[in-house]
mmCIF file of C-alpha atoms in Angstrom:
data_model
loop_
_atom_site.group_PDB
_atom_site.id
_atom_site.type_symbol
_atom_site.label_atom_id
_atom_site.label_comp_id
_atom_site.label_asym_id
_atom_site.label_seq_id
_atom_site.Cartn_x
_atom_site.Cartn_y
_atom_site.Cartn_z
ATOM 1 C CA UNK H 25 -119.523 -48.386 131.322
ATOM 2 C CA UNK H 26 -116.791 -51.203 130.584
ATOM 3 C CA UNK H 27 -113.452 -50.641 130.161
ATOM 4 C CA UNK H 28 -111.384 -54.066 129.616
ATOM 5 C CA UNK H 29 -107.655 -54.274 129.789
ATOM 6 C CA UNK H 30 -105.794 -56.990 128.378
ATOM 7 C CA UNK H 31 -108.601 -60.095 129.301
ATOM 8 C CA UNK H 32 -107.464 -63.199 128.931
ATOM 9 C CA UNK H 33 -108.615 -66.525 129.406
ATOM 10 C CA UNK H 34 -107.055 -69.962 129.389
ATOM 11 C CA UNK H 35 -108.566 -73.527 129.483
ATOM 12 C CA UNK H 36 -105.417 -75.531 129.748
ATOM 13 C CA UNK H 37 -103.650 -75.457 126.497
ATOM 14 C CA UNK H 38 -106.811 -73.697 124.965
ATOM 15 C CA UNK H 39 -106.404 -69.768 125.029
ATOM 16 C CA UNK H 40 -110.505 -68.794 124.665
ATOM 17 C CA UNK H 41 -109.615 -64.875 125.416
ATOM 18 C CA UNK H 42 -106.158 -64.140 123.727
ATOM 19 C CA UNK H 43 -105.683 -60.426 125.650
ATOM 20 C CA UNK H 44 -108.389 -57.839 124.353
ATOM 21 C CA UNK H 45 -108.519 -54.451 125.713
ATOM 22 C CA UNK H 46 -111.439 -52.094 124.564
ATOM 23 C CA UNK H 47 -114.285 -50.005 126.339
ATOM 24 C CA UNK H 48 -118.176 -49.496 125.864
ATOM 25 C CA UNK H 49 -119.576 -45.507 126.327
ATOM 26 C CA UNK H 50 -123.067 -44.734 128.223
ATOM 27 C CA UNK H 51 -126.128 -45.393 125.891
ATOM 28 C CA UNK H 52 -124.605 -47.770 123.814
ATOM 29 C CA UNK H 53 -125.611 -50.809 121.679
ATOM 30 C CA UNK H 54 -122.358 -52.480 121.690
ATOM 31 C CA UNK H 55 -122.216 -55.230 119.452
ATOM 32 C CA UNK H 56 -119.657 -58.648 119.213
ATOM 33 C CA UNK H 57 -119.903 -60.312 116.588
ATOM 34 C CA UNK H 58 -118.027 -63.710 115.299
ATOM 35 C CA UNK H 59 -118.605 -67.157 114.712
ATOM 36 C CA UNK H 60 -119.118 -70.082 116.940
ATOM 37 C CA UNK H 61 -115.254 -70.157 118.872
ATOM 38 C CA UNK H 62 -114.560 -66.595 118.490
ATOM 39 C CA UNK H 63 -114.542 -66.437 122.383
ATOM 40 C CA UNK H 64 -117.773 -63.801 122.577
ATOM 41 C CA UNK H 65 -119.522 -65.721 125.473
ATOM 42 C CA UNK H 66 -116.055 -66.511 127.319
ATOM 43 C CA UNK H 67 -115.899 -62.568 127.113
ATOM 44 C CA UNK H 68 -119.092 -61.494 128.594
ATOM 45 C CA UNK H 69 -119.242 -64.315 131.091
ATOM 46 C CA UNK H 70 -115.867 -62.350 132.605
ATOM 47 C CA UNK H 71 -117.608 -59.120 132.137
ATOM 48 C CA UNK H 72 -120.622 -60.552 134.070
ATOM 49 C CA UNK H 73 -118.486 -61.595 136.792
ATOM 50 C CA UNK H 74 -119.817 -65.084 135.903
ATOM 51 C CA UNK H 75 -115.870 -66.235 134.973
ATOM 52 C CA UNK H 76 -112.989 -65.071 136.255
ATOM 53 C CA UNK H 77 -110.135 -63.845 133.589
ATOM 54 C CA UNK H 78 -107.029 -65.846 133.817
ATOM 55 C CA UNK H 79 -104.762 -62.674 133.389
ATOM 56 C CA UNK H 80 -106.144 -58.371 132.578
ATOM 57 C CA UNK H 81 -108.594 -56.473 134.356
ATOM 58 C CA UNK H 82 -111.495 -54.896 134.203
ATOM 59 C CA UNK H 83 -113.847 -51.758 135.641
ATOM 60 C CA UNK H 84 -117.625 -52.590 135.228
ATOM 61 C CA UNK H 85 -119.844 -49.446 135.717
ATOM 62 C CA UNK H 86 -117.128 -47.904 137.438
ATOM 63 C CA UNK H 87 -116.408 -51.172 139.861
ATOM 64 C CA UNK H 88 -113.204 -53.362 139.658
ATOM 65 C CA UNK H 89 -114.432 -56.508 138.726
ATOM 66 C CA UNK H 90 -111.827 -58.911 140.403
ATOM 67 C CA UNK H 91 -112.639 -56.914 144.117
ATOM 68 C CA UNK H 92 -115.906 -55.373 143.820
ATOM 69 C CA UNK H 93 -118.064 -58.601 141.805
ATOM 70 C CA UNK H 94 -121.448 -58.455 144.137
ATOM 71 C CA UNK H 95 -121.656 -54.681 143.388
ATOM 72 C CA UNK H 96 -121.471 -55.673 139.810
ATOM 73 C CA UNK H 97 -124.018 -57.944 139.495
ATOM 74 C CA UNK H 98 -126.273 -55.553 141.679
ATOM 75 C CA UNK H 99 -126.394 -53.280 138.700
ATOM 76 C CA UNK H 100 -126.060 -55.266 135.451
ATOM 77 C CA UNK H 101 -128.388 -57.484 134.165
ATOM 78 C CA UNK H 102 -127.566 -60.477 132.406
ATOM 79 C CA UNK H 103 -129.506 -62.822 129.029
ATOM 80 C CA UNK H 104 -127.727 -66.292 128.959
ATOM 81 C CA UNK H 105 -127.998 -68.226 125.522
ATOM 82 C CA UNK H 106 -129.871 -70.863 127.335
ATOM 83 C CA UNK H 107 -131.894 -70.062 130.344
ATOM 84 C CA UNK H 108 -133.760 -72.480 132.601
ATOM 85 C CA UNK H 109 -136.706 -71.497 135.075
ATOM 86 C CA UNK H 110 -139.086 -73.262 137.626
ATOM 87 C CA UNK H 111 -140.790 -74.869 135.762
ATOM 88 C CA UNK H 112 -143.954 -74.720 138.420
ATOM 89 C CA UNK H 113 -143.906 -71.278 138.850
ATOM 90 C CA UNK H 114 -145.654 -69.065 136.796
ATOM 91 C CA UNK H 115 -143.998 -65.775 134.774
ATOM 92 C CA UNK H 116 -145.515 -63.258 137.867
ATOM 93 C CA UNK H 117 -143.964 -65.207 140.608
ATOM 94 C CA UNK H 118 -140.409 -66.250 138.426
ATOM 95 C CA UNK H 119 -140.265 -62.387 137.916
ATOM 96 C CA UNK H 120 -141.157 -61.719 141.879
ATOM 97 C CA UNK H 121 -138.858 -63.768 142.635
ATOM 98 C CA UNK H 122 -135.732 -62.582 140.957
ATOM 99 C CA UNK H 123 -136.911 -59.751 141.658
ATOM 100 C CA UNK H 124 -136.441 -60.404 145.891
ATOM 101 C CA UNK H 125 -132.427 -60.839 144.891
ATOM 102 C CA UNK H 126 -132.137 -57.131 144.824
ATOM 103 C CA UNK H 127 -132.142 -54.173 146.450
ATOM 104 C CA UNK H 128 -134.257 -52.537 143.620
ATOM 105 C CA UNK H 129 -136.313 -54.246 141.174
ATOM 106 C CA UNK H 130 -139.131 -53.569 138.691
ATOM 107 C CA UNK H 131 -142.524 -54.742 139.294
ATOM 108 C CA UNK H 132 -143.437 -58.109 137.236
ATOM 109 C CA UNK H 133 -146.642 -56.468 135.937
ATOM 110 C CA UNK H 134 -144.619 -53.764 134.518
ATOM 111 C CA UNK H 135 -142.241 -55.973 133.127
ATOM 112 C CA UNK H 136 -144.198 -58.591 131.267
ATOM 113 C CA UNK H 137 -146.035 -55.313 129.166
ATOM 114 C CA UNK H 138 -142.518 -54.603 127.909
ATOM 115 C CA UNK H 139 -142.811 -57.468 126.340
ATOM 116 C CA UNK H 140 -146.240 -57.852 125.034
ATOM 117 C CA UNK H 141 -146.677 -61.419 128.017
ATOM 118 C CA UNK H 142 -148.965 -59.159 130.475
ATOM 119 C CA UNK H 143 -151.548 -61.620 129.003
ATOM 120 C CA UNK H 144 -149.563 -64.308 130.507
ATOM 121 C CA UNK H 145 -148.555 -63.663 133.412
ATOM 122 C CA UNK H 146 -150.156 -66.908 134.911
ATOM 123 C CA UNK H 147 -148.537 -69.071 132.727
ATOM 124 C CA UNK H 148 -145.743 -71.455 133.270
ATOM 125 C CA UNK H 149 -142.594 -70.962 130.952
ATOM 126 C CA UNK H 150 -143.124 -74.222 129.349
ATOM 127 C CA UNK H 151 -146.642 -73.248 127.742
ATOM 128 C CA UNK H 152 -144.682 -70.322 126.324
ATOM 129 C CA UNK H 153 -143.064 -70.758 122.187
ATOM 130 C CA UNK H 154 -139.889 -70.320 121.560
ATOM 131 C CA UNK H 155 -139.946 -66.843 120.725
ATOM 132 C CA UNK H 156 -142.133 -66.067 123.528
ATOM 133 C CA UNK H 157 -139.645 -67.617 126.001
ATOM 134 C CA UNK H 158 -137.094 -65.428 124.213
ATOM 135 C CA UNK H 159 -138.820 -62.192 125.430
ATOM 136 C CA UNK H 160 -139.217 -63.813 129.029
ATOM 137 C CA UNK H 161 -135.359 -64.168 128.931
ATOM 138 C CA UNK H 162 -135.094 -60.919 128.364
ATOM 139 C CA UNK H 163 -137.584 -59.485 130.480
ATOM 140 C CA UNK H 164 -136.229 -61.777 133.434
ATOM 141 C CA UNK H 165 -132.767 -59.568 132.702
ATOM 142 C CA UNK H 166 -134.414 -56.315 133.221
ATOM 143 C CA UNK H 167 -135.375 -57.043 136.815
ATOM 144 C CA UNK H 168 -132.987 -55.036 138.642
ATOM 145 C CA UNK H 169 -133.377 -52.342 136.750
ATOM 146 C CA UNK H 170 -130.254 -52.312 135.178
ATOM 147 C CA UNK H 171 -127.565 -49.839 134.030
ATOM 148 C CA UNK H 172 -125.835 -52.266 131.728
ATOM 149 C CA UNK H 173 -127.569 -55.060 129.940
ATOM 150 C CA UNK H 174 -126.012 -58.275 128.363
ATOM 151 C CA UNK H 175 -127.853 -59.712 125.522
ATOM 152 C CA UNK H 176 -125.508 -63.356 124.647
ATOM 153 C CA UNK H 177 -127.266 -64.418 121.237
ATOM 154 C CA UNK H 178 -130.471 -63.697 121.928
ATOM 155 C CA UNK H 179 -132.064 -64.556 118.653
ATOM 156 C CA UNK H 180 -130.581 -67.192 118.091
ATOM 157 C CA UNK H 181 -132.707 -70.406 117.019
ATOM 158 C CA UNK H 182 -135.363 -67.799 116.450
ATOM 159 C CA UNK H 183 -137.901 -67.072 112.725
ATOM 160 C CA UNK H 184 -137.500 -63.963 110.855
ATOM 161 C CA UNK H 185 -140.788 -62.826 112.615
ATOM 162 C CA UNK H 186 -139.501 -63.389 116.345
ATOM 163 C CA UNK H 187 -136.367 -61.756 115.423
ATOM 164 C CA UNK H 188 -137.298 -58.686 114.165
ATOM 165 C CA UNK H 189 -139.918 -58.504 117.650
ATOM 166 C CA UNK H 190 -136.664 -59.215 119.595
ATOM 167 C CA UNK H 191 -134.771 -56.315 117.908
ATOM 168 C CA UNK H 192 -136.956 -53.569 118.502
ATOM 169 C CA UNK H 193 -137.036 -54.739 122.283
ATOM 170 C CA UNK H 194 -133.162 -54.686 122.691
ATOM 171 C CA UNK H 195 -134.088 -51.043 121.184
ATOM 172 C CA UNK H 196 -136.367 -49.939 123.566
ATOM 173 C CA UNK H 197 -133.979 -51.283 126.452
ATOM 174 C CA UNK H 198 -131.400 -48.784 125.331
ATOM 175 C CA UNK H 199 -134.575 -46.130 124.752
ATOM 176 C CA UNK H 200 -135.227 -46.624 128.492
ATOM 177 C CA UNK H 201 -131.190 -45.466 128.967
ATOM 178 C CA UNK H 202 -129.566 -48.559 129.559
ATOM 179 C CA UNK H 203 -126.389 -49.642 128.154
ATOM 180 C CA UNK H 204 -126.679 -52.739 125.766
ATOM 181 C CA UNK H 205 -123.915 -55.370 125.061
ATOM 182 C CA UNK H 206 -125.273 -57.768 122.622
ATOM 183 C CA UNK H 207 -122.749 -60.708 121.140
ATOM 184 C CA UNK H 208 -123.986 -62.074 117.802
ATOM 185 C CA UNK H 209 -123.391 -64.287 115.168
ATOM 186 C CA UNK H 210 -125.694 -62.619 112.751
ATOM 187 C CA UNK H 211 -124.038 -60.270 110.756
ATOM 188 C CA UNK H 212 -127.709 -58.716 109.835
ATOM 189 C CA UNK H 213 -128.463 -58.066 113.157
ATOM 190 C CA UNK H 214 -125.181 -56.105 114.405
ATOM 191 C CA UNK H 215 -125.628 -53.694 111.220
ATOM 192 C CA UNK H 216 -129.368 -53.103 112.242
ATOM 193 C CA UNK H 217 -128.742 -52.900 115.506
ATOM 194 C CA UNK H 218 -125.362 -51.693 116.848
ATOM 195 C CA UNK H 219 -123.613 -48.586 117.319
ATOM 196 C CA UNK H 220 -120.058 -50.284 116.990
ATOM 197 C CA UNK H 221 -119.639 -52.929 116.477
ATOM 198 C CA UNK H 222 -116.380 -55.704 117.860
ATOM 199 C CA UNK H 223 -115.475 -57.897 115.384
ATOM 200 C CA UNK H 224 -113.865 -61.395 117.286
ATOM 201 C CA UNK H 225 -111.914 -64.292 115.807
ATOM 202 C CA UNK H 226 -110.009 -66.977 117.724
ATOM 203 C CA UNK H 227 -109.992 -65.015 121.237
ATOM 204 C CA UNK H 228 -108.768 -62.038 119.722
ATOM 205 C CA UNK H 229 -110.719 -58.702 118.585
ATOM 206 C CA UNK H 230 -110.282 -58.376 114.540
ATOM 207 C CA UNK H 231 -111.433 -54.731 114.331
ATOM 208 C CA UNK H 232 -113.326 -52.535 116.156
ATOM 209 C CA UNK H 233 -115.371 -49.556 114.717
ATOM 210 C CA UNK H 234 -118.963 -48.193 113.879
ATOM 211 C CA UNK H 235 -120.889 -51.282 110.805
ATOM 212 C CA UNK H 236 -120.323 -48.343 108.139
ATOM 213 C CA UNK H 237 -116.768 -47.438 109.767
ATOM 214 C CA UNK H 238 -115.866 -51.063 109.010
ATOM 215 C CA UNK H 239 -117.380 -51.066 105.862
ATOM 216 C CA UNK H 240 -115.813 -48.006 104.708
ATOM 217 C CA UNK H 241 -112.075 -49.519 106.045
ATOM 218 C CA UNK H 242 -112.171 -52.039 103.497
ATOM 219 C CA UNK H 243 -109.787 -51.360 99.863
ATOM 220 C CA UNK H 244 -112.968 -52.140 97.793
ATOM 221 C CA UNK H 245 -116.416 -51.624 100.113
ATOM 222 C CA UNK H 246 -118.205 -52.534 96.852
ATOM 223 C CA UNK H 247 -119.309 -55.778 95.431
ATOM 224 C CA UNK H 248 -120.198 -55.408 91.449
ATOM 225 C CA UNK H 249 -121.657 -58.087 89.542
ATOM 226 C CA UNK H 250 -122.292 -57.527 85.806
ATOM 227 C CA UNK H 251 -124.203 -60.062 83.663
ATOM 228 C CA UNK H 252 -123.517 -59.825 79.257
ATOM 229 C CA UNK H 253 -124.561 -61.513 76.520
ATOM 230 C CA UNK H 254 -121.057 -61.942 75.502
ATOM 231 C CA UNK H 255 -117.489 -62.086 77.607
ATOM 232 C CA UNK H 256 -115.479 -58.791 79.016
ATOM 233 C CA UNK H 257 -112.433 -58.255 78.075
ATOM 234 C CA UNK H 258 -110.864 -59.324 81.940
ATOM 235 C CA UNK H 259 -107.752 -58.297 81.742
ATOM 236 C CA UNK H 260 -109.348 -54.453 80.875
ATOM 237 C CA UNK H 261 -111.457 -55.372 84.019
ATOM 238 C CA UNK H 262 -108.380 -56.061 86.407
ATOM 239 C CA UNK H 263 -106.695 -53.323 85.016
ATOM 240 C CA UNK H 264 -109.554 -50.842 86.275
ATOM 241 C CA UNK H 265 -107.988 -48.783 89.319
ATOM 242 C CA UNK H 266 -109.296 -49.650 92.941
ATOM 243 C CA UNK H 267 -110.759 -52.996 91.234
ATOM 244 C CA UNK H 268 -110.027 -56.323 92.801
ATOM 245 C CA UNK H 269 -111.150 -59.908 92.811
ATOM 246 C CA UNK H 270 -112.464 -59.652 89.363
ATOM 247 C CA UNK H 271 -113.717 -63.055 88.518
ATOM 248 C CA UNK H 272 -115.433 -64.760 85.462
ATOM 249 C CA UNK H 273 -118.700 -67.050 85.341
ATOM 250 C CA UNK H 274 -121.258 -68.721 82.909
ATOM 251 C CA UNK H 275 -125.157 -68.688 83.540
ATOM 252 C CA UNK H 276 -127.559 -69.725 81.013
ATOM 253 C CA UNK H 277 -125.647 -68.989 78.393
ATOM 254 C CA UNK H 278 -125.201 -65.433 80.046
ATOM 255 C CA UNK H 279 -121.262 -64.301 81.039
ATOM 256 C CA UNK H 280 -121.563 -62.928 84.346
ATOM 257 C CA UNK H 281 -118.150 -60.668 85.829
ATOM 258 C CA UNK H 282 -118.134 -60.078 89.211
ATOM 259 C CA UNK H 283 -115.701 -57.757 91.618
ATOM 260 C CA UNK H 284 -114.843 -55.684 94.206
ATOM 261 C CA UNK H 285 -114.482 -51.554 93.470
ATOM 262 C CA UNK H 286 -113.544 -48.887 95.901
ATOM 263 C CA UNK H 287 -115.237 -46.238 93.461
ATOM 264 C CA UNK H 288 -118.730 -47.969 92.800
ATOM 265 C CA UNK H 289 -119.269 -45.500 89.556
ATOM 266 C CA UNK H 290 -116.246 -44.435 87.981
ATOM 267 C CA UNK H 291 -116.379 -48.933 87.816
ATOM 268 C CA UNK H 292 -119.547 -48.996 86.817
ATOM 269 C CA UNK H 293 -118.601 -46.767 83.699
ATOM 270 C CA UNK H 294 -115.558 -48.084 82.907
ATOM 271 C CA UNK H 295 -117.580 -51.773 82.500
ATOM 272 C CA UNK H 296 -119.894 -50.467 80.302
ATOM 273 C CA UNK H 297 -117.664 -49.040 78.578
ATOM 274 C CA UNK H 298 -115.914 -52.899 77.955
ATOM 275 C CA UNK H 299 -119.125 -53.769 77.369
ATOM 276 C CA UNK H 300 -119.860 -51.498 74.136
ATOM 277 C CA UNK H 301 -116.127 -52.453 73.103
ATOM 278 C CA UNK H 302 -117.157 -56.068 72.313
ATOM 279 C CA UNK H 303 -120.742 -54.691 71.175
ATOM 280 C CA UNK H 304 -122.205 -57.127 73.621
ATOM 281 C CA UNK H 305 -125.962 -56.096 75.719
ATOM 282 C CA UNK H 306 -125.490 -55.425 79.117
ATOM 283 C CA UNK H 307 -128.562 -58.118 80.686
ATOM 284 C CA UNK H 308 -128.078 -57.241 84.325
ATOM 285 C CA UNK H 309 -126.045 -54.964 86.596
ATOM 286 C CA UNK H 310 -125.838 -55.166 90.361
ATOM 287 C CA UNK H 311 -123.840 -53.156 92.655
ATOM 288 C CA UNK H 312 -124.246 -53.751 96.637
ATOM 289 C CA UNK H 313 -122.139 -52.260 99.308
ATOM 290 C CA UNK H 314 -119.800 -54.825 101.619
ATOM 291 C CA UNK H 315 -121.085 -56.013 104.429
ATOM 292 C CA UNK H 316 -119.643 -56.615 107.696
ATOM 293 C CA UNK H 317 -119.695 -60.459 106.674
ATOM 294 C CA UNK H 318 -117.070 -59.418 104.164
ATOM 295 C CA UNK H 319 -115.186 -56.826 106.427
ATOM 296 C CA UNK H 320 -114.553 -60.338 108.901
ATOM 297 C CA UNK H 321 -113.584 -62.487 105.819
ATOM 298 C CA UNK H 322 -111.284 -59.783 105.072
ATOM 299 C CA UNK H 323 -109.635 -58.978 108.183
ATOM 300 C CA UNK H 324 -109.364 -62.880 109.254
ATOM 301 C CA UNK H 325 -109.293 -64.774 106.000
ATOM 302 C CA UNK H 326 -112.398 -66.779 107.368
ATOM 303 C CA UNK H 327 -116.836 -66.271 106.955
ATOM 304 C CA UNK H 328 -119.049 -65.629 110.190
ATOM 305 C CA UNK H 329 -120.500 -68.676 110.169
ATOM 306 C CA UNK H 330 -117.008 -70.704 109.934
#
C-alpha cells in the first residue's frame, strides 16, 4: 500500500523528515508513534500528497506520488488533527458535498450510522461535542470510499470514554478492508490498536516492528518492583544475571527495590531468595512487562511525551 524510500524533508536549516524508508502491507493498522517534533504529521502530509518531500520517493497504492498525486488522493482518505467545516451546513449536506469531489463516494446516510450521528444528520458541526466532532472527522474521511485511510492523532484532546468509541471505529474501518495509518502520541493506543508499529524521534524512524516485537527487543522487557520491610542486599540484586537498573527507595518506612529483568521468574526467585537472607517480609511484589513507552526511552534516550 505505501512503500517510502528515503523521505526527506527540510524547512530551511530544520530537517523535519531526516530520510526514512519503510512500507505498509494490505489490511494493516500501521501505527507512528512519537512525541510532539518527531516529524509524524510532516510524514503523512507527504504521504497524502498534501507536502511535497524535499528529497526520496514514494509509491502510494501502487501510484508514484511526485507524478501521479490526483490519482492518489482519488483513493486515500485523509483525518487532519484539526479539521474545519461550513459551519452553515449541516452533517448530510457537508458529507454530500465531499462526497461530489469524487468519482465514487458513500452515501451520507450510510456514513453517519458508522458512526452512531444518523440521529444528527441535520445538525450543524458546531452543535456537535468534541468527541462527536471527532467521529464526523472521521466519517468525513471515509467518503470516497477509501483503500488507504490516514488517521493524524485522532484522539487527541479526547476523555477516556470518547477514546475508547474512537478505537473500535478505526477498527471497524480496517474490518471494512481498508488500510489504516494512524500517527499517535499515545503509547496506549498503538499497543491496543496497531499491527506494527513505527517508532519516530527527531525525523528519523527509531525502530520498527510488531508492540510485542518491540517489547520483546529490549535486554530486560520486564519492570520488577519489590517492596520489604527491611533493605536487599543491592549489590546481590545487580549481580542477578539479565538484571539492570536496579535501584533503591524508601516508602513509609517500607524499602522498595525496583529493576529491569530479561527472565521475569528466575528474578523473581532469586529476590526472594535476598529477601529470606536478611529475614525481612516481603510486603508487595509487582512485575509488569515494558511497554512501548520504555522501548522509545530506550532506543532514543528520551519519554513519548518529551
Amino acid at each position: 500500500m505505501i512503500d517510502a524510500r528515503g523521505l526527506a524533508k527540510q524547512y530551511g536549516d530544520l530537517t523535519a523528515l531526516g530520510g526514512v524508508s519503510f512500507a505498509v502491507q494490505p489490511g494493516e493498522i500501521f501505527g507512528i508513534l512519537g512525541p510532539n517534533g518527531a516529524g509524524k504529521t510532516t510524514l503523512v502530509e507527504i504521504l497524502e500528497g498534501l507536502t511535497k518531500p524535499s528529497a526520496g520517493d514514494a509509491t502510494v497504492l501502487g501510484y508514484d506520488l511526485r507524478t501521479q498525486t490526483v490519482e492518489v488522493k482519488r483513493r486515500v482518505g485523509v483525518q487532519l488533527q484539526a479539521s474545519s467545516y461550513h459551519q452553515y451546513l449541516t452533517l448530510r449536506e457537508i458529507l454530500d458535498l465531499f462526497g461530489s469531489f469524487y468519482p465514487r463516494s458513500a452515501g451520507a446516510g450510510e456514513l453517519l450510522a458508522r458512526v452512531h450521528l444518523e440521529d444528527r444528520a441535520d445538525a450543524r458541526i458546531s452543535h456537535l461535542s468534541g468527541g462527536m466532532q471527532q467521529r464526523f472527522s472521521i466519517v468525513a474521511a471515509l467518503v470516497n470510499e477509501p483503500d488507504l485511510v490516514f488517521f493524524d492523532e485522532p484522539t487527541a484532546g479526547l476523555d477516556p470514554d470518547a477514546r475508547q468509541d474512537l478505537w473500535q471505529i478505526v477498527r471497524e474501518v480496517r474490518e471494512a478492508g481498508a488500510t489504516v495509518v494512524l500517527t499517535t502520541h499515545y503509547m496506549e493506543e498503538a499497543e491496543t490498536l496497531c499491527d506494527r508499529v513505527m517508532l519516530m524521534n527527531a525525523g528519523q524512524i527509531a525502530a520498527l516492528d510488531t508492540p510485542p516485537g518491540l517489547v520483546r527487543s529490549m535486554n530486560a522487557p520486564y519492570r520488577i518492583r519489590m517492596t520489604t520491610r527491611d533493605p536487599l542486599d543491592l549489590a546481590a540484586a545487580r549481580a542477578i544475571p539479565g538484571t539492570s537498573e536496579v535501584e533503591p527507595a524508601a516508602e513509609g518506612g517500607l524499602h522498595v527495590t525496583q529493576l529491569r529483568a530479561e527472565d521475569a521468574p528466575r528474578t523473581v526467585a532469586a529476590l526472594t531468595r535476598l529477601a529470606e537472607g536478611v529475614s525481612t517480609e516481603v510486603v508487595d511484589l509487582v512485575v509488569l512487562p515494558a511497554t512501548l513507552e520504555d522501548v522509545f526511552l530506550s532506543v532514543t534516550g528520551r519519554g513519548l511525551s518529551g
